[in-house]
mmCIF file of C-alpha atoms and ligand atoms in Angstrom:
data_model
loop_
_atom_site.group_PDB
_atom_site.id
_atom_site.type_symbol
_atom_site.label_atom_id
_atom_site.label_comp_id
_atom_site.label_asym_id
_atom_site.label_seq_id
_atom_site.Cartn_x
_atom_site.Cartn_y
_atom_site.Cartn_z
ATOM 1 C CA MET A 1 118.348 -9.263 42.559
ATOM 2 C CA LYS A 2 115.447 -10.475 44.626
ATOM 3 C CA SER A 3 112.258 -8.503 44.176
ATOM 4 C CA PRO A 4 110.817 -6.921 47.282
ATOM 5 C CA GLU A 5 107.737 -8.641 48.612
ATOM 6 C CA ARG A 6 104.477 -6.934 47.814
ATOM 7 C CA SER A 7 101.444 -7.070 50.093
ATOM 8 C CA PRO A 8 98.857 -9.567 48.923
ATOM 9 C CA ALA A 9 95.472 -8.174 47.945
ATOM 10 C CA PRO A 10 93.466 -7.830 51.137
ATOM 11 C CA ASP A 11 90.251 -9.678 51.554
ATOM 12 C CA VAL A 12 88.106 -6.677 52.296
ATOM 13 C CA GLU A 13 85.486 -8.413 54.303
ATOM 14 C CA ALA A 14 83.583 -6.300 56.758
ATOM 15 C CA ASP A 15 84.158 -7.394 60.328
ATOM 16 C CA GLY A 16 80.524 -8.147 60.952
ATOM 17 C CA SER A 17 79.697 -4.589 61.966
ATOM 18 C CA GLY A 18 79.881 -3.486 58.319
ATOM 19 C CA ALA A 19 83.149 -1.600 58.926
ATOM 20 C CA VAL A 20 86.381 -2.222 57.017
ATOM 21 C CA ARG A 21 89.300 -2.774 59.411
ATOM 22 C CA ILE A 22 91.969 -0.089 59.598
ATOM 23 C CA ASP A 23 94.775 -2.493 58.618
ATOM 24 C CA GLU A 24 92.793 -3.519 55.545
ATOM 25 C CA LEU A 25 92.302 0.121 54.640
ATOM 26 C CA ARG A 26 96.052 0.692 54.986
ATOM 27 C CA VAL A 27 96.798 -2.147 52.572
ATOM 28 C CA LEU A 28 94.193 -0.847 50.098
ATOM 29 C CA HIS A 29 95.626 2.650 50.321
ATOM 30 C CA GLY A 30 99.148 1.292 49.737
ATOM 31 C CA GLN A 31 97.973 -0.611 46.682
ATOM 32 C CA PHE A 32 96.260 2.439 45.238
ATOM 33 C CA VAL A 33 99.342 4.614 45.769
ATOM 34 C CA ASP A 34 101.454 1.938 44.072
ATOM 35 C CA PHE A 35 98.943 1.690 41.196
ATOM 36 C CA MET A 36 99.035 5.464 40.665
ATOM 37 C CA LEU A 37 102.865 5.330 40.580
ATOM 38 C CA ASP A 38 102.622 3.327 37.329
ATOM 39 C CA TYR A 39 100.917 6.355 35.756
ATOM 40 C CA LYS A 40 103.370 8.867 37.185
ATOM 41 C CA PHE A 41 106.234 6.810 35.728
ATOM 42 C CA ALA A 42 104.396 6.530 32.387
ATOM 43 C CA ILE A 43 104.169 10.341 32.265
ATOM 44 C CA ASP A 44 107.898 10.515 33.004
ATOM 45 C CA GLU A 45 108.603 8.059 30.173
ATOM 46 C CA ILE A 46 106.462 9.841 27.563
ATOM 47 C CA THR A 47 107.748 13.271 28.574
ATOM 48 C CA THR A 48 111.305 11.992 28.218
ATOM 49 C CA LYS A 49 110.476 10.666 24.751
ATOM 50 C CA PHE A 50 109.250 14.094 23.634
ATOM 51 C CA ASN A 51 112.222 15.849 25.229
ATOM 52 C CA ILE A 52 114.598 13.495 23.423
ATOM 53 C CA LEU A 53 112.865 14.252 20.105
ATOM 54 C CA ARG A 54 113.167 18.004 20.724
ATOM 55 C CA GLU A 55 116.825 17.862 21.665
ATOM 56 C CA ASP A 56 117.650 15.495 18.824
ATOM 57 C CA LEU A 57 115.993 17.811 16.280
ATOM 58 C CA HIS A 58 117.717 20.835 17.809
ATOM 59 C CA ASN A 59 121.085 19.102 17.726
ATOM 60 C CA SER A 60 120.745 18.188 14.067
ATOM 61 C CA ASN A 61 119.595 21.717 13.211
ATOM 62 C CA GLU A 62 116.252 20.434 12.058
ATOM 63 C CA TYR A 63 112.942 22.148 12.498
ATOM 64 C CA ASN A 64 111.448 21.517 15.948
ATOM 65 C CA PRO A 65 107.619 21.369 15.836
ATOM 66 C CA ILE A 66 107.185 21.212 19.628
ATOM 67 C CA GLU A 67 106.543 24.491 21.461
ATOM 68 C CA HIS A 68 105.976 23.039 24.917
ATOM 69 C CA ILE A 69 104.855 19.962 26.824
ATOM 70 C CA ASN A 70 102.593 19.767 29.895
ATOM 71 C CA SER A 71 101.459 16.778 31.879
ATOM 72 C CA ARG A 72 99.012 15.968 34.601
ATOM 73 C CA LEU A 73 98.221 12.977 36.740
ATOM 74 C CA LYS A 74 94.490 12.637 37.381
ATOM 75 C CA SER A 75 93.741 13.059 41.073
ATOM 76 C CA PRO A 76 92.478 9.991 42.974
ATOM 77 C CA GLU A 77 89.184 11.868 43.502
ATOM 78 C CA SER A 78 88.742 12.428 39.724
ATOM 79 C CA VAL A 79 89.624 8.801 38.984
ATOM 80 C CA LEU A 80 87.013 7.534 41.470
ATOM 81 C CA GLU A 81 84.463 10.106 40.269
ATOM 82 C CA LYS A 82 84.894 8.860 36.680
ATOM 83 C CA VAL A 83 84.560 5.207 37.743
ATOM 84 C CA GLN A 84 81.290 6.033 39.517
ATOM 85 C CA ARG A 85 79.964 8.258 36.720
ATOM 86 C CA LYS A 86 80.663 5.641 34.047
ATOM 87 C CA LYS A 87 79.488 2.827 36.346
ATOM 88 C CA TYR A 88 82.705 0.809 35.957
ATOM 89 C CA PRO A 89 83.417 -1.894 38.546
ATOM 90 C CA MET A 90 85.263 -0.363 41.485
ATOM 91 C CA ASN A 91 88.526 -2.297 41.492
ATOM 92 C CA LEU A 92 92.059 -1.666 40.219
ATOM 93 C CA ALA A 93 91.831 -4.076 37.265
ATOM 94 C CA SER A 94 88.697 -2.327 36.044
ATOM 95 C CA ILE A 95 90.239 1.116 36.507
ATOM 96 C CA ARG A 96 93.307 0.010 34.528
ATOM 97 C CA GLU A 97 91.120 -1.293 31.716
ATOM 98 C CA ASN A 98 88.556 1.492 31.563
ATOM 99 C CA VAL A 99 90.050 4.770 32.737
ATOM 100 C CA LEU A 100 92.599 5.546 30.065
ATOM 101 C CA ASP A 101 93.341 9.178 30.860
ATOM 102 C CA ILE A 102 94.853 8.869 34.346
ATOM 103 C CA ALA A 103 98.190 9.870 32.806
ATOM 104 C CA GLY A 104 97.838 12.846 30.473
ATOM 105 C CA VAL A 105 100.485 14.567 28.368
ATOM 106 C CA ARG A 106 99.777 17.612 26.206
ATOM 107 C CA VAL A 107 102.074 18.626 23.373
ATOM 108 C CA VAL A 108 101.626 22.121 21.991
ATOM 109 C CA CYS A 109 102.897 22.733 18.460
ATOM 110 C CA SER A 110 103.436 25.873 16.414
ATOM 111 C CA PHE A 111 101.499 24.936 13.275
ATOM 112 C CA ILE A 112 98.635 22.642 12.257
ATOM 113 C CA SER A 113 100.919 20.551 10.046
ATOM 114 C CA ASP A 114 103.238 19.938 13.022
ATOM 115 C CA ILE A 115 100.513 17.919 14.750
ATOM 116 C CA ALA A 116 100.664 15.004 12.304
ATOM 117 C CA ALA A 117 104.469 15.126 12.351
ATOM 118 C CA VAL A 118 104.562 14.895 16.152
ATOM 119 C CA ARG A 119 101.917 12.169 16.114
ATOM 120 C CA ASP A 120 103.974 10.072 13.698
ATOM 121 C CA MET A 121 107.195 10.592 15.645
ATOM 122 C CA ILE A 122 105.691 9.217 18.856
ATOM 123 C CA ALA A 123 103.340 6.592 17.369
ATOM 124 C CA GLY A 124 106.187 5.158 15.284
ATOM 125 C CA GLN A 125 108.328 4.284 18.296
ATOM 126 C CA GLU A 126 108.835 0.568 18.863
ATOM 127 C CA ASP A 127 107.578 0.407 22.436
ATOM 128 C CA VAL A 128 104.563 2.665 21.846
ATOM 129 C CA THR A 129 101.221 1.057 20.965
ATOM 130 C CA VAL A 130 98.368 3.263 19.795
ATOM 131 C CA LEU A 131 95.165 2.016 21.456
ATOM 132 C CA ASP A 132 92.825 4.745 20.263
ATOM 133 C CA GLU A 133 92.930 7.943 18.226
ATOM 134 C CA ARG A 134 90.384 10.759 18.080
ATOM 135 C CA ASP A 135 90.860 13.488 15.567
ATOM 136 C CA TYR A 136 88.969 16.505 16.889
ATOM 137 C CA ILE A 137 90.756 18.652 14.296
ATOM 138 C CA THR A 138 89.210 17.109 11.214
ATOM 139 C CA HIS A 139 86.025 16.504 13.229
ATOM 140 C CA ARG A 140 85.833 19.534 15.480
ATOM 141 C CA LYS A 141 83.548 19.250 18.545
ATOM 142 C CA PRO A 142 80.309 21.268 18.245
ATOM 143 C CA ASN A 143 81.614 23.825 20.776
ATOM 144 C CA GLY A 144 84.714 24.390 18.599
ATOM 145 C CA TYR A 145 87.180 22.239 20.567
ATOM 146 C CA GLN A 146 90.096 21.068 18.423
ATOM 147 C CA SER A 147 92.884 18.680 19.323
ATOM 148 C CA LEU A 148 94.316 15.325 18.298
ATOM 149 C CA HIS A 149 93.903 12.744 21.062
ATOM 150 C CA LEU A 150 95.920 9.548 21.188
ATOM 151 C CA ILE A 151 95.654 6.844 23.792
ATOM 152 C CA VAL A 152 98.921 4.952 23.749
ATOM 153 C CA SER A 153 100.317 2.281 25.979
ATOM 154 C CA ILE A 154 103.959 2.114 26.946
ATOM 155 C CA PRO A 155 105.951 -0.269 29.117
ATOM 156 C CA VAL A 156 106.899 0.941 32.571
ATOM 157 C CA PHE A 157 109.724 -1.010 34.163
ATOM 158 C CA ARG A 158 109.114 -1.401 37.881
ATOM 159 C CA VAL A 159 111.509 -3.189 40.230
ATOM 160 C CA ASP A 160 109.644 -6.490 40.112
ATOM 161 C CA ARG A 161 107.534 -6.279 36.964
ATOM 162 C CA THR A 162 106.872 -4.571 33.662
ATOM 163 C CA VAL A 163 103.450 -2.968 33.260
ATOM 164 C CA ARG A 164 101.926 -1.574 30.084
ATOM 165 C CA VAL A 165 100.363 1.697 31.081
ATOM 166 C CA PRO A 166 97.928 3.814 29.041
ATOM 167 C CA VAL A 167 98.645 7.499 28.527
ATOM 168 C CA GLU A 168 96.405 10.078 26.878
ATOM 169 C CA ILE A 169 98.387 12.376 24.591
ATOM 170 C CA GLN A 170 96.700 15.562 23.385
ATOM 171 C CA ILE A 171 98.458 17.300 20.496
ATOM 172 C CA ARG A 172 97.330 20.762 19.385
ATOM 173 C CA THR A 173 98.477 24.183 18.232
ATOM 174 C CA ILE A 174 99.077 27.223 20.444
ATOM 175 C CA ALA A 175 95.789 28.750 19.255
ATOM 176 C CA MET A 176 93.813 25.561 19.942
ATOM 177 C CA ASP A 177 95.443 25.326 23.358
ATOM 178 C CA PHE A 178 94.724 28.963 24.188
ATOM 179 C CA TRP A 179 91.061 28.472 23.353
ATOM 180 C CA ALA A 180 90.769 25.148 25.238
ATOM 181 C CA SER A 181 92.349 26.550 28.420
ATOM 182 C CA LEU A 182 89.956 29.474 28.506
ATOM 183 C CA GLU A 183 86.936 27.332 27.669
ATOM 184 C CA HIS A 184 87.928 24.881 30.423
ATOM 185 C CA LYS A 185 88.097 27.721 32.982
ATOM 186 C CA ILE A 186 84.723 29.104 31.906
ATOM 187 C CA TYR A 187 83.162 25.635 31.945
ATOM 188 C CA TYR A 188 84.325 25.059 35.524
ATOM 189 C CA LYS A 189 83.384 28.559 36.650
ATOM 190 C CA TYR A 190 79.790 27.891 35.552
ATOM 191 C CA ARG A 191 79.951 24.235 36.692
ATOM 192 C CA GLY A 192 79.039 23.065 33.192
ATOM 193 C CA GLN A 193 76.007 25.378 32.927
ATOM 194 C CA VAL A 194 77.536 28.020 30.643
ATOM 195 C CA PRO A 195 74.971 30.649 29.519
ATOM 196 C CA PRO A 196 74.006 30.168 25.830
ATOM 197 C CA ASN A 197 75.295 33.609 24.741
ATOM 198 C CA LEU A 198 78.696 32.837 26.244
ATOM 199 C CA LEU A 199 78.696 29.430 24.543
ATOM 200 C CA ALA A 200 77.991 31.095 21.196
ATOM 201 C CA GLU A 201 80.825 33.591 21.793
ATOM 202 C CA LEU A 202 83.170 30.738 22.644
ATOM 203 C CA THR A 203 82.281 28.922 19.436
ATOM 204 C CA ARG A 204 82.981 32.128 17.488
ATOM 205 C CA ALA A 205 86.301 32.489 19.294
ATOM 206 C CA ALA A 206 87.154 28.899 18.277
ATOM 207 C CA GLU A 207 86.471 29.840 14.659
ATOM 208 C CA ALA A 208 88.786 32.876 14.999
ATOM 209 C CA ALA A 209 91.486 30.650 16.504
ATOM 210 C CA ASN A 210 91.074 28.278 13.584
ATOM 211 C CA GLN A 211 91.397 31.094 11.038
ATOM 212 C CA LEU A 212 94.547 32.297 12.763
ATOM 213 C CA ASP A 213 95.978 28.763 12.620
ATOM 214 C CA GLU A 214 95.212 28.567 8.911
ATOM 215 C CA LYS A 215 96.829 31.927 8.202
ATOM 216 C CA MET A 216 99.923 30.992 10.183
ATOM 217 C CA GLU A 217 100.083 27.684 8.326
ATOM 218 C CA SER A 218 100.044 29.570 5.006
ATOM 219 C CA LEU A 219 102.853 31.849 6.183
ATOM 220 C CA HIS A 220 104.765 28.851 7.408
ATOM 221 C CA ARG A 221 104.527 27.273 3.953
ATOM 222 C CA LEU A 222 105.751 30.454 2.300
ATOM 223 C CA VAL A 223 108.839 30.847 4.394
ATOM 224 C CA ASP A 224 111.088 27.954 5.139
ATOM 225 C CA HIS A 225 112.621 27.618 8.544
ATOM 226 C CA ASN A 226 115.771 29.533 7.681
ATOM 227 C CA GLY A 227 113.841 32.520 6.514
ATOM 228 C CA HIS A 228 114.219 31.612 2.856
ATOM 229 C CA ARG A 229 111.492 31.551 0.315
ATOM 230 C CA ALA A 230 109.727 28.217 -0.101
ATOM 231 C CA PRO A 231 109.381 26.628 -3.553
ATOM 232 C CA ILE A 232 106.546 28.045 -5.630
ATOM 233 C CA SER A 233 104.865 24.641 -5.544
ATOM 234 C CA GLU A 234 104.393 25.014 -1.768
ATOM 235 C CA ARG A 235 102.650 28.362 -1.991
ATOM 236 C CA GLN A 236 98.931 28.178 -1.439
ATOM 237 C CA GLY A 237 96.297 30.259 -3.135
ATOM 238 C CA GLY A 238 93.690 32.322 -1.354
ATOM 239 C CA LEU A 239 95.733 34.490 0.942
ATOM 240 C CA ASP A 240 97.902 37.138 -0.701
ATOM 241 C CA PHE A 241 100.949 36.584 1.465
ATOM 242 C CA SER A 242 103.198 36.341 -1.574
ATOM 243 C CA ALA A 243 102.725 40.080 -2.252
ATOM 244 C CA LEU A 244 103.680 40.814 1.353
ATOM 245 C CA TYR A 245 106.686 38.592 0.984
ATOM 246 C CA GLU A 246 107.796 40.332 -2.242
ATOM 247 C CA ASN A 247 107.707 43.646 -0.402
ATOM 248 C CA LEU A 248 109.735 42.302 2.489
ATOM 249 C CA LEU A 249 112.400 41.016 0.112
ATOM 250 C CA ALA A 250 112.439 44.300 -1.781
ATOM 251 C CA GLU A 251 113.183 46.182 1.465
ATOM 252 C CA ASP A 252 116.284 44.048 2.221
HETATM 253 P P1 LIG B 301 91.023 17.190 32.199
HETATM 254 O O1 LIG B 301 90.935 18.055 33.417
HETATM 255 O O2 LIG B 301 91.760 17.853 31.086
HETATM 256 O O3 LIG B 301 91.510 15.828 32.475
HETATM 257 P P2 LIG B 301 85.713 11.190 29.119
HETATM 258 O O4 LIG B 301 87.198 11.321 29.409
HETATM 259 O O5 LIG B 301 85.280 9.758 29.013
HETATM 260 O O6 LIG B 301 84.858 12.026 30.001
HETATM 261 P P3 LIG B 301 85.964 11.099 26.406
HETATM 262 O O7 LIG B 301 84.860 11.303 25.412
HETATM 263 O O8 LIG B 301 86.477 9.725 26.600
HETATM 264 O O9 LIG B 301 85.520 11.763 27.743
HETATM 265 O O10 LIG B 301 87.214 11.910 26.093
HETATM 266 P P4 LIG B 301 87.430 13.137 25.136
HETATM 267 O O11 LIG B 301 86.166 13.803 24.743
HETATM 268 O O12 LIG B 301 88.310 12.601 24.077
HETATM 269 O O13 LIG B 301 88.149 14.221 26.042
HETATM 270 C C1 LIG B 301 88.982 13.956 27.093
HETATM 271 C C2 LIG B 301 89.800 15.198 27.437
HETATM 272 O O14 LIG B 301 89.899 16.073 26.297
HETATM 273 C C3 LIG B 301 89.180 16.065 28.519
HETATM 274 O O15 LIG B 301 89.595 15.583 29.753
HETATM 275 C C4 LIG B 301 89.774 17.444 28.204
HETATM 276 O O16 LIG B 301 91.123 17.530 28.643
HETATM 277 C C5 LIG B 301 89.786 17.434 26.693
HETATM 278 N N1 LIG B 301 88.523 17.965 26.142
HETATM 279 C C6 LIG B 301 87.586 17.265 25.475
HETATM 280 N N2 LIG B 301 86.578 18.057 25.088
HETATM 281 C C7 LIG B 301 86.882 19.293 25.511
HETATM 282 C C8 LIG B 301 86.228 20.568 25.391
HETATM 283 O O17 LIG B 301 85.160 20.694 24.828
HETATM 284 N N3 LIG B 301 86.868 21.632 25.958
HETATM 285 C C9 LIG B 301 88.064 21.522 26.586
HETATM 286 N N4 LIG B 301 88.609 22.640 27.096
HETATM 287 N N5 LIG B 301 88.697 20.339 26.726
HETATM 288 C C10 LIG B 301 88.119 19.240 26.191
HETATM 289 P P5 LIG B 301 88.784 15.906 31.071
HETATM 290 O O18 LIG B 301 88.890 14.686 31.922
HETATM 291 O O19 LIG B 301 87.409 16.395 30.743
HETATM 292 O O20 LIG B 301 89.520 17.105 31.718
#
């Protein structure tokens, strides 16, 4: 099949008056829309990968660590704002190379230990290349933010070419996600100038979310996914959930 012709890159010379001609603007706009499509398709690809994993696990009656998946495509305004803020060259090649979070996918898991499992399932796929990894769980941000961030690249098969497109994947628990969504809203409400007392409260709330995650992880280790008791070797010290568990069994 013959590939459709694509418009050549316009020579965006001003016409002498300093203005860019309308036909040149149209071509530029078309190229930007086409460029952004790569990222939309990359989101579709990664989302499909996670949905396949979920359905495959469900079908084989195995434990499914994924609670839900969200995605977002950065708006053209945010992309251009980031290019300006970071002082990257303003052209598509530079945006491709430098702005790695145009496509974003967030995977929310039930338990802390699920995060590494989900990470390995996606990073281990043949066509997925991990470009960068930031572990804000082991190294929590000072405000309390926790999440595992991966920048991966995946092939996107367009009609006339294959492009490797970067996607930012954020993997976190329900509690981490709950905290981050609220913090994000507060941050935007105050346009980044959050009052110090509110910041301190948010950091305390992050600590509470973390404690909840740790307690849930302990429970998760005590009870296997069919509601049976886990091997003694998997029980952790510290929290006295085993006594609670004994009582529950005694009531049966
Ligand atoms: P949105 O609306 O989610 O896209 P940079 O992207 O260069 O500004 P950096 O250091 O490269 O920042 O990336 P980093 O710190 O790994 O974080 C990128 C994304 O992680 C952010 O994207 C947020 O989604 C999330 N994130 C990071 N830190 C925080 C935080 O303290 N609170 C919350 N709620 N989210 C955070 P964007 O583009 O900022 O926002």
